[in-house]
Amino acid sequence: MSVPPEAGAAGAPAGSGEEIFQVSRRLRTGIEGDVHEHLVEALYADAGRIAARAVSRPGRERRATFDATLDRIVTSRLWGFPVMLGLFALMFWLTISGANVPSALLADLLVGKGYPWLQELALAAGLPAWLRGLTIDGMYLATAWVVSVMLPPMAIFFPLFTLLEDFGYLPRVAFNLDRLFQRAGAHGRQAMSTMMGFGCNAAGVVATRIIDSPRERLIAILTNNFALCNGRWPTQILVATIFIGGLVPAHLAGLVSAAAVTGVAMLGVGFTFATAWLLSRTILKGEVSTFSLELPPYRPPRFWRTLYTSLIDRTLFVLWRAVLFALPSGAVIWLSTNVEIGGRSLAEQAITGLDPLGLALGLNGVILLAYVIAIPANEIIIPTVLMLTVLSAKMTGVGGEAGVIFELDSPEEIKRVLTAGGWTVLTGVNLMLFSLLHNPCSTTIYTIYKETRSARWAALATLLPLFIGFAVTALVAFLWRALS
Amino acid sequence: MSADPANTAAPSEACAACDVYRAAQLRKLGLAEGEFDFVVALAGNPNTGKSTVFNALTGLRQHTGNWPGKTVARAEGGFSYRDRRYKLVDLPGTYSLLSTSVDEEIARDFLLFGRPDVTVVVADATRLERNLNLVLQVLEITGRAVLCLNLMDEAERHGVKVDDRQLARDLGVPVVPASARFGRGLPELLAAIGQVALAPVSGRVHRLSEEPPAIRAALGDLTARLRTAYPDLPNARWIAMRLLGGDDRVASALRRGELSGLADRARGAREGLFNEAKEAVR
């Protein structure tokens, strides 16, 4: 640290802060060994003495054996990962198979009944056509779609996840992943911020504050986006149900789609390790720090309390955010499909322009355009994709006018529309991959900027996953087409 | 609870269960807004239940989770107890106040520069020794502290007994056994917070008993200089330790003259209230 020119050591008045600081610097040089270590030793000795006087263990440790046995299984080298994968697959399977019916009910209520009712109301009120289109066909339908697609899976997934968290399983996951993070040159505590990222990447980026080395913290921030966030779960679940589940007999569909979603989530963890490894050997070289990870005791989760807080804190919070972004996005989509320049709408022109790139990546122009529109929130990808597909395929009879999100209340109908739009299994697979590997949402990018105080790191965190996404989808598309 | 003056006797569990009592004594104010009489900080190791205590006192529902490192930013809320308004600040859980991660800095800076009127250290009764490391560091910074011995139910389950009176004698601050998840011990905790908030000075608080020989002379010299320059500084020795340890944040506070002034303001406000309280008792 440098000394300000106006307050040099010699010139500082006696007893001033500056003088005391200079004295401390002089005294420091005369101390043998590390001051920090001396202090920590003294503290530990004192703490040990006081604790020894206050703590006694008259009883036998009864429950400890249960905890220890469970820990031996869930953190064992052999069983740790299978148990982890099994638990996550079980959660996804419950979510996928449980969400279908309520999703259909909500779609029927909000889109099937609510939409025509609102149209009639607007007609009776004498609203002009463009205003009806913008508000009802654009904003209302986009929002209704987000709610019916997202609410049921989230209302199942988040409470399950929170119960597991309350029980004390997450630190065990961190324990299992710790070895791998160390080997990748990252901090073991990154396991915690990665787990947070599965809920929300912005929260995951903030959670990297527990990492004390700046180098390892940057690695954790740059790779957090590979943790599949809850805005992307609905896309994964729906696409897996339609395209992967559709490949096998009906009774296996739920299980196979759950396995596919688990696979993508694990692939994300794989990319986290690979990218961390790459970063720690190129631009972020350095030593791996050690730390101690505490495995807290298992606690019986408080069921109703957990249910309540996860519904309020997570489900409704995320849903509210999605609705806030769906409203303006719905308007943008409607406008882009209805404002015409040179006889073709803006959306059509953009889709045609993006199609060559999209097809080379095994995707299409619609998906790429949807990801541009959905930068503020990944949650609205599916509704946007559907709306743009209908438009670009010039379908009639499904939605009616341009820019209207139509009645689609089952995965089968969605599949019909997408297949008519030229989608194949490759498109589905690559959409799942691209949903995992693309730029973070704008909230996360802003959070990265705030946490790193650097536009360059924020830019790298944005472009790196996007680049990887392009590379991976292009490779998969190439191999797929070469082999089939 | 121990070391308890007669005029602030802790209410019993039965009292606390009574709605009339609760309505008169504790009001959960939710999000912290407006004027407050006292600022209370919640410190402690990760995963000891700070956020659970925070939620129980403020009525807020900050997300709690069974894993260390969940709270990484400060959360603030408020409650009112016996006609005083308290602002409660939930700090990130840390194992020490000596290292340099962002979460530890947030906790350390708030305790040192935010000058809370009361610091509640929430400790895990099943892992007392490790938790005491942080408790001792907090006590070096401020004697206006309460130790909340949380997770007593788990300690019981694991066959661990903690003598809270012995602990209170050794540490020189009130010690409150609690199981915050089940609301046990919270009335006593409130009483202890109120007692420390209204007390004019802190009592005989434990300070590191054996200074490491290698740094004793330097520490003595520096502490004396700090005491002469800032007679009101409650934690001169801790500041001296940090300076010798090369803590840039503390060094720059010292050089900019931020160490003086803060102490006077906080104490002045407290004494005013204490006199008022004494008059009310008469």
mmCIF file of N, CA and C in Angstrom, chain A residues 111 115 132-146 149 238 326-339 345 347-348 351 364-367 369-370 373 380-396 398-408 413-414 417-418 421 423:
data_model
loop_
_atom_site.group_PDB
_atom_site.id
_atom_site.type_symbol
_atom_site.label_atom_id
_atom_site.label_comp_id
_atom_site.label_asym_id
_atom_site.label_seq_id
_atom_site.Cartn_x
_atom_site.Cartn_y
_atom_site.Cartn_z
ATOM 1 N N VAL A 111 -56.040 -20.023 -21.639
ATOM 2 C CA VAL A 111 -56.009 -19.812 -23.077
ATOM 3 C C VAL A 111 -57.332 -20.242 -23.716
ATOM 4 N N TYR A 115 -59.023 -16.529 -23.069
ATOM 5 C CA TYR A 115 -58.664 -15.753 -24.248
ATOM 6 C C TYR A 115 -59.891 -15.311 -25.058
ATOM 7 N N ARG A 132 -56.306 -4.372 -29.499
ATOM 8 C CA ARG A 132 -56.679 -5.724 -29.079
ATOM 9 C C ARG A 132 -55.536 -6.689 -29.352
ATOM 10 N N GLY A 133 -54.947 -6.548 -30.531
ATOM 11 C CA GLY A 133 -53.844 -7.436 -30.901
ATOM 12 C C GLY A 133 -52.674 -7.302 -29.945
ATOM 13 N N LEU A 134 -52.297 -6.055 -29.690
ATOM 14 C CA LEU A 134 -51.123 -5.809 -28.850
ATOM 15 C C LEU A 134 -51.331 -6.329 -27.427
ATOM 16 N N THR A 135 -52.507 -6.008 -26.861
ATOM 17 C CA THR A 135 -52.696 -6.359 -25.455
ATOM 18 C C THR A 135 -53.135 -7.810 -25.261
ATOM 19 N N ILE A 136 -54.134 -8.237 -26.045
ATOM 20 C CA ILE A 136 -54.679 -9.575 -25.790
ATOM 21 C C ILE A 136 -53.901 -10.645 -26.552
ATOM 22 N N ASP A 137 -53.723 -10.452 -27.873
ATOM 23 C CA ASP A 137 -52.995 -11.458 -28.645
ATOM 24 C C ASP A 137 -51.518 -11.485 -28.271
ATOM 25 N N GLY A 138 -50.978 -10.339 -27.924
ATOM 26 C CA GLY A 138 -49.558 -10.295 -27.578
ATOM 27 C C GLY A 138 -49.319 -10.502 -26.100
ATOM 28 N N MET A 139 -49.648 -9.487 -25.304
ATOM 29 C CA MET A 139 -49.264 -9.506 -23.904
ATOM 30 C C MET A 139 -49.998 -10.567 -23.091
ATOM 31 N N TYR A 140 -51.328 -10.639 -23.242
ATOM 32 C CA TYR A 140 -52.069 -11.578 -22.402
ATOM 33 C C TYR A 140 -51.679 -13.018 -22.721
ATOM 34 N N LEU A 141 -51.631 -13.351 -24.011
ATOM 35 C CA LEU A 141 -51.374 -14.746 -24.348
ATOM 36 C C LEU A 141 -49.971 -15.187 -23.953
ATOM 37 N N ALA A 142 -48.995 -14.317 -24.133
ATOM 38 C CA ALA A 142 -47.632 -14.675 -23.733
ATOM 39 C C ALA A 142 -47.594 -14.968 -22.235
ATOM 40 N N THR A 143 -48.279 -14.116 -21.464
ATOM 41 C CA THR A 143 -48.288 -14.301 -20.013
ATOM 42 C C THR A 143 -49.026 -15.575 -19.612
ATOM 43 N N ALA A 144 -50.203 -15.791 -20.232
ATOM 44 C CA ALA A 144 -50.985 -16.979 -19.918
ATOM 45 C C ALA A 144 -50.166 -18.233 -20.205
ATOM 46 N N TRP A 145 -49.414 -18.173 -21.301
ATOM 47 C CA TRP A 145 -48.585 -19.316 -21.670
ATOM 48 C C TRP A 145 -47.507 -19.578 -20.648
ATOM 49 N N VAL A 146 -46.825 -18.512 -20.243
ATOM 50 C CA VAL A 146 -45.754 -18.654 -19.256
ATOM 51 C C VAL A 146 -46.301 -19.266 -17.972
ATOM 52 N N VAL A 149 -47.269 -23.018 -18.546
ATOM 53 C CA VAL A 149 -46.113 -23.889 -18.791
ATOM 54 C C VAL A 149 -45.242 -23.980 -17.544
ATOM 55 N N LEU A 238 -40.109 -29.735 -21.214
ATOM 56 C CA LEU A 238 -41.081 -29.828 -22.307
ATOM 57 C C LEU A 238 -40.458 -30.466 -23.549
ATOM 58 N N ALA A 326 -42.687 -11.441 -19.558
ATOM 59 C CA ALA A 326 -43.547 -11.951 -20.623
ATOM 60 C C ALA A 326 -44.425 -10.837 -21.193
ATOM 61 N N LEU A 327 -44.869 -9.935 -20.325
ATOM 62 C CA LEU A 327 -45.765 -8.868 -20.785
ATOM 63 C C LEU A 327 -45.146 -8.032 -21.913
ATOM 64 N N PRO A 328 -43.987 -7.387 -21.679
ATOM 65 C CA PRO A 328 -43.385 -6.620 -22.781
ATOM 66 C C PRO A 328 -42.943 -7.502 -23.943
ATOM 67 N N SER A 329 -42.459 -8.725 -23.634
ATOM 68 C CA SER A 329 -42.017 -9.582 -24.726
ATOM 69 C C SER A 329 -43.176 -9.954 -25.630
ATOM 70 N N GLY A 330 -44.327 -10.221 -25.016
ATOM 71 C CA GLY A 330 -45.520 -10.535 -25.806
ATOM 72 C C GLY A 330 -45.831 -9.396 -26.759
ATOM 73 N N ALA A 331 -45.704 -8.175 -26.249
ATOM 74 C CA ALA A 331 -45.956 -7.008 -27.099
ATOM 75 C C ALA A 331 -44.937 -6.936 -28.234
ATOM 76 N N VAL A 332 -43.658 -7.189 -27.892
ATOM 77 C CA VAL A 332 -42.603 -7.138 -28.913
ATOM 78 C C VAL A 332 -42.860 -8.182 -30.000
ATOM 79 N N ILE A 333 -43.217 -9.393 -29.567
ATOM 80 C CA ILE A 333 -43.454 -10.456 -30.551
ATOM 81 C C ILE A 333 -44.604 -10.076 -31.475
ATOM 82 N N TRP A 334 -45.693 -9.584 -30.876
ATOM 83 C CA TRP A 334 -46.847 -9.229 -31.690
ATOM 84 C C TRP A 334 -46.470 -8.145 -32.700
ATOM 85 N N LEU A 335 -45.750 -7.137 -32.204
ATOM 86 C CA LEU A 335 -45.341 -6.051 -33.091
ATOM 87 C C LEU A 335 -44.433 -6.560 -34.211
ATOM 88 N N SER A 336 -43.463 -7.409 -33.842
ATOM 89 C CA SER A 336 -42.505 -7.862 -34.846
ATOM 90 C C SER A 336 -43.180 -8.717 -35.905
ATOM 91 N N THR A 337 -44.278 -9.360 -35.549
ATOM 92 C CA THR A 337 -44.956 -10.172 -36.558
ATOM 93 C C THR A 337 -46.007 -9.373 -37.308
ATOM 94 N N ASN A 338 -46.330 -8.183 -36.850
ATOM 95 C CA ASN A 338 -47.371 -7.409 -37.511
ATOM 96 C C ASN A 338 -46.882 -6.143 -38.196
ATOM 97 N N VAL A 339 -45.704 -5.670 -37.809
ATOM 98 C CA VAL A 339 -45.151 -4.495 -38.494
ATOM 99 C C VAL A 339 -44.418 -4.979 -39.735
ATOM 100 N N SER A 345 -43.028 -9.106 -42.623
ATOM 101 C CA SER A 345 -42.929 -8.628 -41.250
ATOM 102 C C SER A 345 -41.478 -8.691 -40.771
ATOM 103 N N ALA A 347 -40.312 -9.966 -38.041
ATOM 104 C CA ALA A 347 -39.945 -11.285 -37.531
ATOM 105 C C ALA A 347 -39.581 -12.225 -38.673
ATOM 106 N N GLU A 348 -40.394 -12.188 -39.746
ATOM 107 C CA GLU A 348 -40.113 -13.073 -40.881
ATOM 108 C C GLU A 348 -38.732 -12.784 -41.455
ATOM 109 N N ILE A 351 -36.083 -14.083 -39.136
ATOM 110 C CA ILE A 351 -36.001 -15.548 -39.164
ATOM 111 C C ILE A 351 -35.298 -16.016 -40.435
ATOM 112 N N ASN A 364 -32.810 -23.653 -35.799
ATOM 113 C CA ASN A 364 -33.351 -22.893 -36.917
ATOM 114 C C ASN A 364 -33.439 -21.417 -36.554
ATOM 115 N N GLY A 365 -33.812 -20.599 -37.518
ATOM 116 C CA GLY A 365 -33.853 -19.161 -37.298
ATOM 117 C C GLY A 365 -34.815 -18.768 -36.196
ATOM 118 N N VAL A 366 -35.902 -19.530 -36.082
ATOM 119 C CA VAL A 366 -36.905 -19.229 -35.057
ATOM 120 C C VAL A 366 -36.278 -19.303 -33.665
ATOM 121 N N ILE A 367 -35.524 -20.392 -33.429
ATOM 122 C CA ILE A 367 -34.938 -20.589 -32.097
ATOM 123 C C ILE A 367 -33.936 -19.470 -31.790
ATOM 124 N N LEU A 369 -33.845 -16.437 -33.040
ATOM 125 C CA LEU A 369 -34.568 -15.180 -32.803
ATOM 126 C C LEU A 369 -35.198 -15.190 -31.411
ATOM 127 N N ALA A 370 -35.754 -16.360 -31.027
ATOM 128 C CA ALA A 370 -36.381 -16.470 -29.702
ATOM 129 C C ALA A 370 -35.350 -16.195 -28.612
ATOM 130 N N ILE A 373 -34.878 -12.475 -28.373
ATOM 131 C CA ILE A 373 -35.997 -11.824 -27.684
ATOM 132 C C ILE A 373 -35.977 -12.157 -26.197
ATOM 133 N N ILE A 380 -39.343 -17.393 -21.188
ATOM 134 C CA ILE A 380 -40.344 -17.224 -22.239
ATOM 135 C C ILE A 380 -39.926 -17.855 -23.562
ATOM 136 N N ILE A 381 -38.859 -18.654 -23.544
ATOM 137 C CA ILE A 381 -38.368 -19.275 -24.776
ATOM 138 C C ILE A 381 -39.465 -20.081 -25.489
ATOM 139 N N ILE A 382 -40.094 -20.989 -24.776
ATOM 140 C CA ILE A 382 -41.047 -21.896 -25.423
ATOM 141 C C ILE A 382 -42.234 -21.158 -26.052
ATOM 142 N N PRO A 383 -42.895 -20.269 -25.309
ATOM 143 C CA PRO A 383 -43.994 -19.527 -25.950
ATOM 144 C C PRO A 383 -43.521 -18.751 -27.182
ATOM 145 N N THR A 384 -42.358 -18.135 -27.077
ATOM 146 C CA THR A 384 -41.849 -17.347 -28.204
ATOM 147 C C THR A 384 -41.568 -18.239 -29.407
ATOM 148 N N VAL A 385 -40.930 -19.372 -29.151
ATOM 149 C CA VAL A 385 -40.626 -20.312 -30.233
ATOM 150 C C VAL A 385 -41.911 -20.759 -30.929
ATOM 151 N N LEU A 386 -42.909 -21.095 -30.138
ATOM 152 C CA LEU A 386 -44.165 -21.582 -30.725
ATOM 153 C C LEU A 386 -44.810 -20.520 -31.594
ATOM 154 N N MET A 387 -44.851 -19.312 -31.073
ATOM 155 C CA MET A 387 -45.502 -18.235 -31.802
ATOM 156 C C MET A 387 -44.791 -17.949 -33.110
ATOM 157 N N LEU A 388 -43.465 -17.895 -33.054
ATOM 158 C CA LEU A 388 -42.698 -17.595 -34.249
ATOM 159 C C LEU A 388 -42.747 -18.753 -35.249
ATOM 160 N N THR A 389 -42.837 -19.985 -34.741
ATOM 161 C CA THR A 389 -42.917 -21.144 -35.640
ATOM 162 C C THR A 389 -44.188 -21.097 -36.471
ATOM 163 N N VAL A 390 -45.293 -20.838 -35.788
ATOM 164 C CA VAL A 390 -46.568 -20.761 -36.491
ATOM 165 C C VAL A 390 -46.516 -19.693 -37.573
ATOM 166 N N LEU A 391 -45.881 -18.588 -37.216
ATOM 167 C CA LEU A 391 -45.791 -17.484 -38.163
ATOM 168 C C LEU A 391 -44.930 -17.844 -39.365
ATOM 169 N N SER A 392 -43.741 -18.417 -39.094
ATOM 170 C CA SER A 392 -42.817 -18.640 -40.199
ATOM 171 C C SER A 392 -43.262 -19.801 -41.063
ATOM 172 N N ALA A 393 -43.973 -20.765 -40.490
ATOM 173 C CA ALA A 393 -44.460 -21.888 -41.298
ATOM 174 C C ALA A 393 -45.764 -21.531 -41.990
ATOM 175 N N LYS A 394 -46.252 -20.300 -41.763
ATOM 176 C CA LYS A 394 -47.503 -19.819 -42.337
ATOM 177 C C LYS A 394 -48.650 -20.809 -42.108
ATOM 178 N N MET A 395 -48.741 -21.254 -40.886
ATOM 179 C CA MET A 395 -49.805 -22.211 -40.566
ATOM 180 C C MET A 395 -51.125 -21.477 -40.485
ATOM 181 N N THR A 396 -52.146 -22.167 -40.892
ATOM 182 C CA THR A 396 -53.464 -21.593 -40.741
ATOM 183 C C THR A 396 -54.304 -22.548 -39.928
ATOM 184 N N VAL A 398 -54.488 -22.852 -36.851
ATOM 185 C CA VAL A 398 -54.036 -23.096 -35.491
ATOM 186 C C VAL A 398 -54.250 -21.849 -34.659
ATOM 187 N N GLY A 399 -53.692 -20.758 -35.148
ATOM 188 C CA GLY A 399 -53.782 -19.560 -34.330
ATOM 189 C C GLY A 399 -54.624 -18.479 -34.951
ATOM 190 N N GLY A 400 -54.926 -18.635 -36.232
ATOM 191 C CA GLY A 400 -55.696 -17.579 -36.870
ATOM 192 C C GLY A 400 -54.780 -16.472 -37.337
ATOM 193 N N GLU A 401 -54.946 -15.301 -36.763
ATOM 194 C CA GLU A 401 -54.199 -14.137 -37.237
ATOM 195 C C GLU A 401 -52.708 -14.263 -36.910
ATOM 196 N N ALA A 402 -51.913 -13.436 -37.576
ATOM 197 C CA ALA A 402 -50.483 -13.431 -37.305
ATOM 198 C C ALA A 402 -50.211 -12.929 -35.894
ATOM 199 N N GLY A 403 -49.225 -13.528 -35.236
ATOM 200 C CA GLY A 403 -48.830 -13.034 -33.922
ATOM 201 C C GLY A 403 -49.765 -13.443 -32.805
ATOM 202 N N VAL A 404 -50.597 -14.435 -33.056
ATOM 203 C CA VAL A 404 -51.481 -14.893 -32.001
ATOM 204 C C VAL A 404 -50.940 -16.206 -31.447
ATOM 205 N N ILE A 405 -50.832 -16.312 -30.150
ATOM 206 C CA ILE A 405 -50.480 -17.614 -29.594
ATOM 207 C C ILE A 405 -51.779 -18.376 -29.424
ATOM 208 N N PHE A 406 -51.791 -19.527 -30.041
ATOM 209 C CA PHE A 406 -52.998 -20.313 -30.251
ATOM 210 C C PHE A 406 -53.219 -21.268 -29.108
ATOM 211 N N GLU A 407 -54.276 -22.013 -29.235
ATOM 212 C CA GLU A 407 -54.599 -22.971 -28.181
ATOM 213 C C GLU A 407 -53.768 -24.235 -28.333
ATOM 214 N N LEU A 408 -52.835 -24.397 -27.454
ATOM 215 C CA LEU A 408 -52.023 -25.612 -27.473
ATOM 216 C C LEU A 408 -51.987 -26.100 -26.047
ATOM 217 N N GLU A 413 -50.029 -31.665 -29.203
ATOM 218 C CA GLU A 413 -50.361 -30.591 -30.141
ATOM 219 C C GLU A 413 -49.164 -29.707 -30.412
ATOM 220 N N ILE A 414 -48.371 -29.469 -29.353
ATOM 221 C CA ILE A 414 -47.167 -28.672 -29.547
ATOM 222 C C ILE A 414 -46.245 -29.392 -30.519
ATOM 223 N N VAL A 417 -47.351 -28.950 -34.115
ATOM 224 C CA VAL A 417 -46.984 -27.641 -34.667
ATOM 225 C C VAL A 417 -45.488 -27.575 -34.976
ATOM 226 N N LEU A 418 -44.683 -28.047 -34.034
ATOM 227 C CA LEU A 418 -43.237 -27.954 -34.233
ATOM 228 C C LEU A 418 -42.792 -28.821 -35.407
ATOM 229 N N GLY A 421 -43.381 -27.216 -38.454
ATOM 230 C CA GLY A 421 -42.412 -26.143 -38.644
ATOM 231 C C GLY A 421 -41.036 -26.662 -39.032
ATOM 232 N N TRP A 423 -39.286 -29.221 -37.474
ATOM 233 C CA TRP A 423 -38.450 -29.690 -36.377
ATOM 234 C C TRP A 423 -38.239 -31.194 -36.477
#
